[in-house]
PDB file of C-alpha atoms in Angstrom:
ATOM      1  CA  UNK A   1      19.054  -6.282  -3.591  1.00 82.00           C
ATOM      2  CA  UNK A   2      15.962  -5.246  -5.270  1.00 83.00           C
ATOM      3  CA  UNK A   3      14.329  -2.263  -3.797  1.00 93.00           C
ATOM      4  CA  UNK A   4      12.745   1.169  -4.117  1.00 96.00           C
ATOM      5  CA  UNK A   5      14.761   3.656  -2.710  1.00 97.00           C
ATOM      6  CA  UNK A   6      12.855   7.379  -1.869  1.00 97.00           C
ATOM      7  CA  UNK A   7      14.450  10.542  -0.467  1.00 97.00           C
ATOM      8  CA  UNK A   8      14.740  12.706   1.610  1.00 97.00           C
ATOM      9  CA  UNK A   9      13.147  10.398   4.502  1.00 96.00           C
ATOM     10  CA  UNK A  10      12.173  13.144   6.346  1.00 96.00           C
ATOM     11  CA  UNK A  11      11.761  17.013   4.965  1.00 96.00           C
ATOM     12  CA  UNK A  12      10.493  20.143   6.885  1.00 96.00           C
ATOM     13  CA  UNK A  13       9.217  23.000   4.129  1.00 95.00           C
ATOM     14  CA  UNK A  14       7.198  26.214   4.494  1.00 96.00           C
ATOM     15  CA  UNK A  15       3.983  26.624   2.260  1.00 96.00           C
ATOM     16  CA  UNK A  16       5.023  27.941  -1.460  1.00 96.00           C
ATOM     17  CA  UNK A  17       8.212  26.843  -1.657  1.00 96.00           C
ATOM     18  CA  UNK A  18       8.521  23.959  -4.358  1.00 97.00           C
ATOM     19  CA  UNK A  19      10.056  20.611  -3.490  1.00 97.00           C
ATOM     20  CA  UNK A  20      10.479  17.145  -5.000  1.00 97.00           C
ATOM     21  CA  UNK A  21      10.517  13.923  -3.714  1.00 98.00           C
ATOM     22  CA  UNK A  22      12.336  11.388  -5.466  1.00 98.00           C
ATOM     23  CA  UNK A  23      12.162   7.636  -6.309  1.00 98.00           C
ATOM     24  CA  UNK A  24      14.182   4.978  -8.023  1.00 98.00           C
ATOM     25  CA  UNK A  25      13.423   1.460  -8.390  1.00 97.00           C
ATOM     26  CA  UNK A  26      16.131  -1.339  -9.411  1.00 95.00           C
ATOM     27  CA  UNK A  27      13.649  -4.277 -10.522  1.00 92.00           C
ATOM     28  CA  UNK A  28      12.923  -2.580 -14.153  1.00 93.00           C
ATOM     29  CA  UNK A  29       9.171  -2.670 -12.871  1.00 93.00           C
ATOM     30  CA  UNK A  30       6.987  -1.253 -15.530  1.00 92.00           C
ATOM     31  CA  UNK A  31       4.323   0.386 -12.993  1.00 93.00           C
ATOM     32  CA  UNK A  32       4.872   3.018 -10.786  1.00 95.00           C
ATOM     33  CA  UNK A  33       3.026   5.015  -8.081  1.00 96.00           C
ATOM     34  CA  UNK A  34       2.771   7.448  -5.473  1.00 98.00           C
ATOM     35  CA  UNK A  35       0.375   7.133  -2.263  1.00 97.00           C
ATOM     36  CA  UNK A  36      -0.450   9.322   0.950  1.00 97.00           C
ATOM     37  CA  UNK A  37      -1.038   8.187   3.914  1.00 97.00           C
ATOM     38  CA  UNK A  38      -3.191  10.080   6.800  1.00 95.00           C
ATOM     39  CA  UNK A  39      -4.150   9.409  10.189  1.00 91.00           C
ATOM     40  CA  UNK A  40      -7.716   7.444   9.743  1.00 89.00           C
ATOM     41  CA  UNK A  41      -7.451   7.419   5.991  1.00 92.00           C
ATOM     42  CA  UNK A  42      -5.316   4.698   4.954  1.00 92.00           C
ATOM     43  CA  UNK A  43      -3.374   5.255   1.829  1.00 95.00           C
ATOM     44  CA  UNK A  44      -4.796   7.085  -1.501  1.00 96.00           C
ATOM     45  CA  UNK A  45      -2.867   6.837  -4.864  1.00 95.00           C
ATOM     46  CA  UNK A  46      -1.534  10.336  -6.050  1.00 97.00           C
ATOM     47  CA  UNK A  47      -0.614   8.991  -9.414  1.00 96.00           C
ATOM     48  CA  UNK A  48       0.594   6.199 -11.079  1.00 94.00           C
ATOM     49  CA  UNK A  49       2.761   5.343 -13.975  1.00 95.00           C
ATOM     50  CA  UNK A  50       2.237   2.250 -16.225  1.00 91.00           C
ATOM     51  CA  UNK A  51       5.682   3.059 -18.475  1.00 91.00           C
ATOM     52  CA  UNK A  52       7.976   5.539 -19.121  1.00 94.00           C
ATOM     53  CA  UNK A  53       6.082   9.117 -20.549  1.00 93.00           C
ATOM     54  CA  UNK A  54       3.132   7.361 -19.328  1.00 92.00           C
ATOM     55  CA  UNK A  55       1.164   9.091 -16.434  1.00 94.00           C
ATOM     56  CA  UNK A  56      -2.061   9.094 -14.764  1.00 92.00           C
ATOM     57  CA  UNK A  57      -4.284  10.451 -11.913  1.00 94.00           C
ATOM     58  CA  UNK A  58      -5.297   8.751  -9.499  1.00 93.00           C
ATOM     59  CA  UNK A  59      -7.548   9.326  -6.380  1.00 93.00           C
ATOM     60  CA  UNK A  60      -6.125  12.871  -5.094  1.00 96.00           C
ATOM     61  CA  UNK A  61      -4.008  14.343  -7.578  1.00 97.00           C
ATOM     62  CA  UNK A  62      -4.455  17.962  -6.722  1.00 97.00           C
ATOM     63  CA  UNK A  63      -1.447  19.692  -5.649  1.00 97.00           C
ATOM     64  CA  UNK A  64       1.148  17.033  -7.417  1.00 98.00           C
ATOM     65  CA  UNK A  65       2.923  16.719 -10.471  1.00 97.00           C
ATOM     66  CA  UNK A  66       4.974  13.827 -11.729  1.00 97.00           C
ATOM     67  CA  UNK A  67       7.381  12.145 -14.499  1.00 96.00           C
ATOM     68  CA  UNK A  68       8.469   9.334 -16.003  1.00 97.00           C
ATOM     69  CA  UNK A  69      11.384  10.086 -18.163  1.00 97.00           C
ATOM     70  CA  UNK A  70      13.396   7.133 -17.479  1.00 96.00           C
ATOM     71  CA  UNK A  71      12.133   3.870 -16.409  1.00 96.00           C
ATOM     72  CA  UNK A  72      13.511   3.468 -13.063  1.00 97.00           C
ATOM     73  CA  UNK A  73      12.711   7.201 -11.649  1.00 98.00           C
ATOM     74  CA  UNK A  74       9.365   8.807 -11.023  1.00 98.00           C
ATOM     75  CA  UNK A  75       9.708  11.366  -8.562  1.00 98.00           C
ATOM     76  CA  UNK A  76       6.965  13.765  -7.180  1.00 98.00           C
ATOM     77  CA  UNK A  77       6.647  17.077  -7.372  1.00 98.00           C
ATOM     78  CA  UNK A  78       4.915  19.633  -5.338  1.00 97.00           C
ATOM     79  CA  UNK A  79       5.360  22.964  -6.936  1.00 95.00           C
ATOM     80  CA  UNK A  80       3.535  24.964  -4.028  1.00 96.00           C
ATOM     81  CA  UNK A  81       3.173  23.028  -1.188  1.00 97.00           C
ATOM     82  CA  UNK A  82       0.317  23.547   1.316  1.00 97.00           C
ATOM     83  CA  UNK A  83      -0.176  22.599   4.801  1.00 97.00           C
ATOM     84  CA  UNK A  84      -3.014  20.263   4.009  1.00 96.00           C
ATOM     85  CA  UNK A  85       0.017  18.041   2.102  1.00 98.00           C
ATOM     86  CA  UNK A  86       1.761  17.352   5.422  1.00 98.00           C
ATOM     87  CA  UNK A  87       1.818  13.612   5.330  1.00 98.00           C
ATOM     88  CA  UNK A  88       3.606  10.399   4.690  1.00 97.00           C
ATOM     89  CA  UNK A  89       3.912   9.815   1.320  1.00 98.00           C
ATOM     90  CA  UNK A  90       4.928   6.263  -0.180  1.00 98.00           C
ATOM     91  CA  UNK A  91       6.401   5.307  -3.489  1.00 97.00           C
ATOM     92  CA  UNK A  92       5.761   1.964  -5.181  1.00 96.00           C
ATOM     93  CA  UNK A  93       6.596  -0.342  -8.297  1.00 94.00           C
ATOM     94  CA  UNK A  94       5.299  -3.527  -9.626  1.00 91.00           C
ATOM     95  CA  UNK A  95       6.035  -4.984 -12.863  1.00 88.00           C
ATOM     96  CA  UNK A  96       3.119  -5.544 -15.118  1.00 80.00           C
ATOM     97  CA  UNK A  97       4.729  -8.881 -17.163  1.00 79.00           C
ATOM     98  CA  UNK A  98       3.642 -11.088 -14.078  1.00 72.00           C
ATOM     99  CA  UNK A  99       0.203 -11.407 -13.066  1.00 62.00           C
ATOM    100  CA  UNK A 100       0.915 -12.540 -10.137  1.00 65.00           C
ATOM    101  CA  UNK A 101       2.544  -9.670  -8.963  1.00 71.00           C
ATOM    102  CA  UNK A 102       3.379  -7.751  -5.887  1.00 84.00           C
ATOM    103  CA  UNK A 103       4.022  -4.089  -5.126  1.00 89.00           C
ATOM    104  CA  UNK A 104       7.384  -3.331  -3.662  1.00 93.00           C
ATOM    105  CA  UNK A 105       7.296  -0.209  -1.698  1.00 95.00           C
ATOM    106  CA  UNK A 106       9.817   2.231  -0.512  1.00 96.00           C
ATOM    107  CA  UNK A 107      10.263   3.338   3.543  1.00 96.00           C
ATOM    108  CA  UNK A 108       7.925   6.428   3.232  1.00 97.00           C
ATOM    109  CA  UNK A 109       9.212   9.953   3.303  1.00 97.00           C
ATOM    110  CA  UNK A 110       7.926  12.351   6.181  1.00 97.00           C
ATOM    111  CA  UNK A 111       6.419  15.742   4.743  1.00 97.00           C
ATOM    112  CA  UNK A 112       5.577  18.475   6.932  1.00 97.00           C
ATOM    113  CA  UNK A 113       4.766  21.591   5.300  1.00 97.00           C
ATOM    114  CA  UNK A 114       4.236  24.860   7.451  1.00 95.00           C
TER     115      UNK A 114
ATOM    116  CA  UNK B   1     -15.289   1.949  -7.633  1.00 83.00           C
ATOM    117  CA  UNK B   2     -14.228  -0.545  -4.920  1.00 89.00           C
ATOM    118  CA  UNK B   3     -14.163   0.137  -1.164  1.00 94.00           C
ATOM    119  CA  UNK B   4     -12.584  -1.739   1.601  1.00 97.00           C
ATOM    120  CA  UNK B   5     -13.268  -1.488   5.367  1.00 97.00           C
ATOM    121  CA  UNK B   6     -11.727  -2.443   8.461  1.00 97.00           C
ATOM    122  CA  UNK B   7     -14.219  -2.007  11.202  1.00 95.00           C
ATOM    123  CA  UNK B   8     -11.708  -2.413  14.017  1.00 96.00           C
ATOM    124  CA  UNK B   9      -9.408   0.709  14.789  1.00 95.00           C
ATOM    125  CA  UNK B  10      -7.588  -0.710  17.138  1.00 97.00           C
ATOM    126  CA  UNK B  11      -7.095  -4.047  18.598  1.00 97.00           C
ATOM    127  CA  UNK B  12      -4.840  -6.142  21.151  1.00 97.00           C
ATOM    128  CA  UNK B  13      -3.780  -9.467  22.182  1.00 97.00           C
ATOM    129  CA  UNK B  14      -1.989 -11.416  24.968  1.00 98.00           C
ATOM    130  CA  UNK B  15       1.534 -12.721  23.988  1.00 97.00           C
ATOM    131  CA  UNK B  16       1.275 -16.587  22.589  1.00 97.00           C
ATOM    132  CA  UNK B  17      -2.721 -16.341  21.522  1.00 97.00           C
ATOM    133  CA  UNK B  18      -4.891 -15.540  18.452  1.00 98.00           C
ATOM    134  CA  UNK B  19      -6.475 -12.602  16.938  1.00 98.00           C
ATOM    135  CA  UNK B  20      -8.766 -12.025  14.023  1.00 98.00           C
ATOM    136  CA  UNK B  21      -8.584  -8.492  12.328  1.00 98.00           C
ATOM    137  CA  UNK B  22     -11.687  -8.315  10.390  1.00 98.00           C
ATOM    138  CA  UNK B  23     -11.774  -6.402   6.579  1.00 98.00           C
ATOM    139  CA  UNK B  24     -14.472  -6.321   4.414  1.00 98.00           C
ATOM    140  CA  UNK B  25     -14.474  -5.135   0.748  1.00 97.00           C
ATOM    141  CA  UNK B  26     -17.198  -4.050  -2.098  1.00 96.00           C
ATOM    142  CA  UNK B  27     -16.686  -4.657  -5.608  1.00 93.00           C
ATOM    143  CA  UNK B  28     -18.700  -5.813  -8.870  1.00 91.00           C
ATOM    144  CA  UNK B  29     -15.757  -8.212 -10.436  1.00 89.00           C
ATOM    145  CA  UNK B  30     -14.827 -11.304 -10.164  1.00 87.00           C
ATOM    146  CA  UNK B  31     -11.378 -10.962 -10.596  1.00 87.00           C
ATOM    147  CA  UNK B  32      -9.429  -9.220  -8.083  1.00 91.00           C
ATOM    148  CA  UNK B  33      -6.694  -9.806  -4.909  1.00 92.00           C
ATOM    149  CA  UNK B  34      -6.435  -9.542  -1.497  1.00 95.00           C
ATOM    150  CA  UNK B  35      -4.376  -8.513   0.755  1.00 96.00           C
ATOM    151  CA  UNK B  36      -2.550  -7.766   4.325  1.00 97.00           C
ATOM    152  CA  UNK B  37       0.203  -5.078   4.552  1.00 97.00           C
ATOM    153  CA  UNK B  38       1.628  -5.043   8.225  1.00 97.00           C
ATOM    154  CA  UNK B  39       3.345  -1.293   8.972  1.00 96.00           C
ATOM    155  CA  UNK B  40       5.763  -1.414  12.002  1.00 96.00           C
ATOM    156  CA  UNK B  41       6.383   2.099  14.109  1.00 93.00           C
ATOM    157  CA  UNK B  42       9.516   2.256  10.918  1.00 93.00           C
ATOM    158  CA  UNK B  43       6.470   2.821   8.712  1.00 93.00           C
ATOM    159  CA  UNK B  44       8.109   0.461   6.089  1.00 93.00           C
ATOM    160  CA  UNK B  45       4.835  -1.741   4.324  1.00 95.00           C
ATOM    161  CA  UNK B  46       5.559  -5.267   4.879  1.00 94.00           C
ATOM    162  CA  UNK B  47       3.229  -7.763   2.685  1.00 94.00           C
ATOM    163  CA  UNK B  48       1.598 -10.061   5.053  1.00 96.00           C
ATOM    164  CA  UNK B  49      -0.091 -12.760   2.597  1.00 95.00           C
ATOM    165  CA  UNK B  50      -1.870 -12.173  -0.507  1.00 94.00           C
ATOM    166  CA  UNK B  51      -4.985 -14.219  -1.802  1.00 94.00           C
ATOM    167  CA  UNK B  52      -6.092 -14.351  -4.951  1.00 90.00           C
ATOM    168  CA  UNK B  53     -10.090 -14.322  -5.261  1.00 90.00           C
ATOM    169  CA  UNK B  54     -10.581 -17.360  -7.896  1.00 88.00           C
ATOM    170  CA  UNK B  55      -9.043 -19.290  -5.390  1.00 88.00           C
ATOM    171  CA  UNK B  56     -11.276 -21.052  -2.688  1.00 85.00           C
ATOM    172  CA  UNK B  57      -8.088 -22.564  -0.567  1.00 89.00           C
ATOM    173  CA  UNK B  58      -7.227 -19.873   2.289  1.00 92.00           C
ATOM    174  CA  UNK B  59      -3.866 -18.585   2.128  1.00 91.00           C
ATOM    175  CA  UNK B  60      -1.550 -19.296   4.804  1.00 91.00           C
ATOM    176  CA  UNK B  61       2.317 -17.860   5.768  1.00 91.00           C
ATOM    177  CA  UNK B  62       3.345 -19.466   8.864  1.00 94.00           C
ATOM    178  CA  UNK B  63       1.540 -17.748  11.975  1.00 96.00           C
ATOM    179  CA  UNK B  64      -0.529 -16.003  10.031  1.00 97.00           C
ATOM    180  CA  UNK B  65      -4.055 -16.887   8.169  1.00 96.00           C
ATOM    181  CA  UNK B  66      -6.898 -15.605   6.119  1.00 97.00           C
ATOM    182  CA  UNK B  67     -10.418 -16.838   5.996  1.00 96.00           C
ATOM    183  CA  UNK B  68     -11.501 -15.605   3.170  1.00 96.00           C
ATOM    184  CA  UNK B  69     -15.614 -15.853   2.117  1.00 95.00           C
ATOM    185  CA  UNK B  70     -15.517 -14.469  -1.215  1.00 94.00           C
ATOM    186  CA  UNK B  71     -20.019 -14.225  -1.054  1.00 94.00           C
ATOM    187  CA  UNK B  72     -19.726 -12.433   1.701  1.00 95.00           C
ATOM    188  CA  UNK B  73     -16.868 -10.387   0.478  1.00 96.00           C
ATOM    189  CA  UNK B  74     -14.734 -10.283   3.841  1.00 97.00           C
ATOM    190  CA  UNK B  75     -11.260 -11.302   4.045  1.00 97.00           C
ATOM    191  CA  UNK B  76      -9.945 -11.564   7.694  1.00 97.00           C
ATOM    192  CA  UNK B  77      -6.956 -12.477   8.613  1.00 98.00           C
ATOM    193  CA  UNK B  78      -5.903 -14.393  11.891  1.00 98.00           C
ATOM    194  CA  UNK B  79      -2.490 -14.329  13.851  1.00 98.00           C
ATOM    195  CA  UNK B  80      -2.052 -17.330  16.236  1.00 97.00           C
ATOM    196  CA  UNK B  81       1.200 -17.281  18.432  1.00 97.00           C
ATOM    197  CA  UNK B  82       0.955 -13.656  18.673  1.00 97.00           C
ATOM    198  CA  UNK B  83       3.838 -12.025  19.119  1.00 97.00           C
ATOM    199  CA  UNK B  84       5.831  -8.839  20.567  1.00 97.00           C
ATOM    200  CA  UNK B  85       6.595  -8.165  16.937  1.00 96.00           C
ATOM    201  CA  UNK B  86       3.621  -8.580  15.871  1.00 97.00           C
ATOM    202  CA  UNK B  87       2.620  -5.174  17.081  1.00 97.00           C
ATOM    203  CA  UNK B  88       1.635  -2.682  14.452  1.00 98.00           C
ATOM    204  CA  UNK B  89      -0.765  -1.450  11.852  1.00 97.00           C
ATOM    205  CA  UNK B  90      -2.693  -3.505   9.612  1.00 98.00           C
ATOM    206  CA  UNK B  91      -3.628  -2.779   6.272  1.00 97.00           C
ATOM    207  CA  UNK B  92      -6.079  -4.664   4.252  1.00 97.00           C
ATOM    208  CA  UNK B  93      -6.001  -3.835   0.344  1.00 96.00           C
ATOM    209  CA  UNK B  94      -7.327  -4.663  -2.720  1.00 95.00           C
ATOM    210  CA  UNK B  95      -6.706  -4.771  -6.188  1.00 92.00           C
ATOM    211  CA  UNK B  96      -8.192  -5.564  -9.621  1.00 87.00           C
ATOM    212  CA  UNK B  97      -6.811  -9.099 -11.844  1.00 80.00           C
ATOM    213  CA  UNK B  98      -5.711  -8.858 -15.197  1.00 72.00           C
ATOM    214  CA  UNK B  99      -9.010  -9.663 -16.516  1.00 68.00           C
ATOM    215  CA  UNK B 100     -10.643  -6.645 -14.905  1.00 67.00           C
ATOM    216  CA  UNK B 101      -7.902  -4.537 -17.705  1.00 68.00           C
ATOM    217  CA  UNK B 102      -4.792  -4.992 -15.347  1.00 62.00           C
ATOM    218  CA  UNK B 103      -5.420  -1.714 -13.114  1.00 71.00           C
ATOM    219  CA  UNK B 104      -2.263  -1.820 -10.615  1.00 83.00           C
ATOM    220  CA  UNK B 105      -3.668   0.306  -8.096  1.00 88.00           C
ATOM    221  CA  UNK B 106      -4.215  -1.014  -4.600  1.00 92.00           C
ATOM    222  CA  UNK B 107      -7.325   0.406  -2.403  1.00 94.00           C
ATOM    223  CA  UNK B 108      -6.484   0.176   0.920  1.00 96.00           C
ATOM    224  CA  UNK B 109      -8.935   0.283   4.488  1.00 96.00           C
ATOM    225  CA  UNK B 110      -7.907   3.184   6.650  1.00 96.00           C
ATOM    226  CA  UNK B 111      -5.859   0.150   9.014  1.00 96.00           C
ATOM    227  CA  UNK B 112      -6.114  -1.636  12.129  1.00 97.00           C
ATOM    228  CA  UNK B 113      -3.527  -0.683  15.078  1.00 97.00           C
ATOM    229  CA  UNK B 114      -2.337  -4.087  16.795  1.00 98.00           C
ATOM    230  CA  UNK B 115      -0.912  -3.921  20.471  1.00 98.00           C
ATOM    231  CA  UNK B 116       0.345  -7.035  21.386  1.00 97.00           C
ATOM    232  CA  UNK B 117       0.551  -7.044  25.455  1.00 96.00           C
ATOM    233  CA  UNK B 118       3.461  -8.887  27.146  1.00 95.00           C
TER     234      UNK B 118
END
């Protein structure tokens, strides 16, 4: 079954203490990303991958880090979490040798950092 | 950069009839697509229907419709036969073709919270 699979679904941390969140992907999609989503903001791309050792920022990098060693993983990183990063964060792939593709996305993983 | 907008925070609807949740959407290119992501309270994004903006046919999946007016850049899209499931958030999105240099990234309006009353 293809998918995107994150984890941990849900994670309680206190501020400093570094953390990652993972995701794989099974499709051997070429594109990668990482959004947040807030209350009355919708979601905002943290970064995206368009291959492996291939990164970029997107709209609100600040506070993230990421990889792309291997195709199928790109997790996220936040090396000193802060409350303002409590949020839901999503994970999604899409390959780019279709045009007429679609983004797959994983089930969201629950921050809450205190 | 491109913007999208949903106007309607929330919204509801009567079992068995039709809503319109209304998105518009600002952008300079000509190639680009739409579309609806539905979010149930499991927070998993479900894609609704996608259009794609060189085409003037409205996309359709079963109960659910867009009417897309590319000039006026608004892209709503209409449930008919609402239903109990039916009940969640709505995100519109967009993102750039191919021919705008392939950018993956979707833009997404802050969403549109559907109650669908029994």
């Amino acid at each position: 079954e293809a998918q995107v699979t994150q984890n941990p679904r849900y994670l309680i941390t206190v501020t400093g203490k570094k953390l990652t969140v993972t995701c794989s992907q099974n499709m051997n999609h070429e594109y990668m990303s990482w959004y947040r989503q807030d209350p009355g903001l919708g979601l905002r791309q943290i970064y995206y991958s368009m291959n492996v050792e291939v990164t970029d920022k997107g709209d609100v990098p600040e506070g993230y880090k990421v990889s792309r060693k291997e195709k199928r993983n790109f997790p996220l990183i936040l090396e000193s979490p802060s409350p303002n990063q409590t949020s839901l964060y999503f994970c999604a792939s899409s390959s780019l040798r279709v045009s007429k593709n679609i983004q797959y996305f994983g089930a969201g993983t629950r921050l809450s950092v205190l | 950069a491109q913007t999208v907008t949903q106007s309607q925070p929330e919204m509801s609807v009567q079992e068995a009839e039709t809503v319109t949740l209304s998105c518009t959407y600002d952008t300079s290119e000509s190639d680009y697509y739409l579309f609806w992501y539905k979010q149930p309270p499991s927070r998993q994004m479900i894609l609704v229907i996608r259009q794609e903006a060189y085409k003037q046919q409205n996309a359709t999946e079963n109960r659910f419709s867009v009417n897309f007016q590319k000039a006026a850049k608004s892209f709503s899209l209409k449930i008919s036969d609402s239903q109990l499931g039916d009940a969640a958030m709505y995100f519109c999105a967009y993102r750039s073709g191919p021919a705008q240099g392939g950018s993956e990234k979707l833009v997404f309006g802050k969403g549109t919270k559907l109650t669908v009353n029994p």
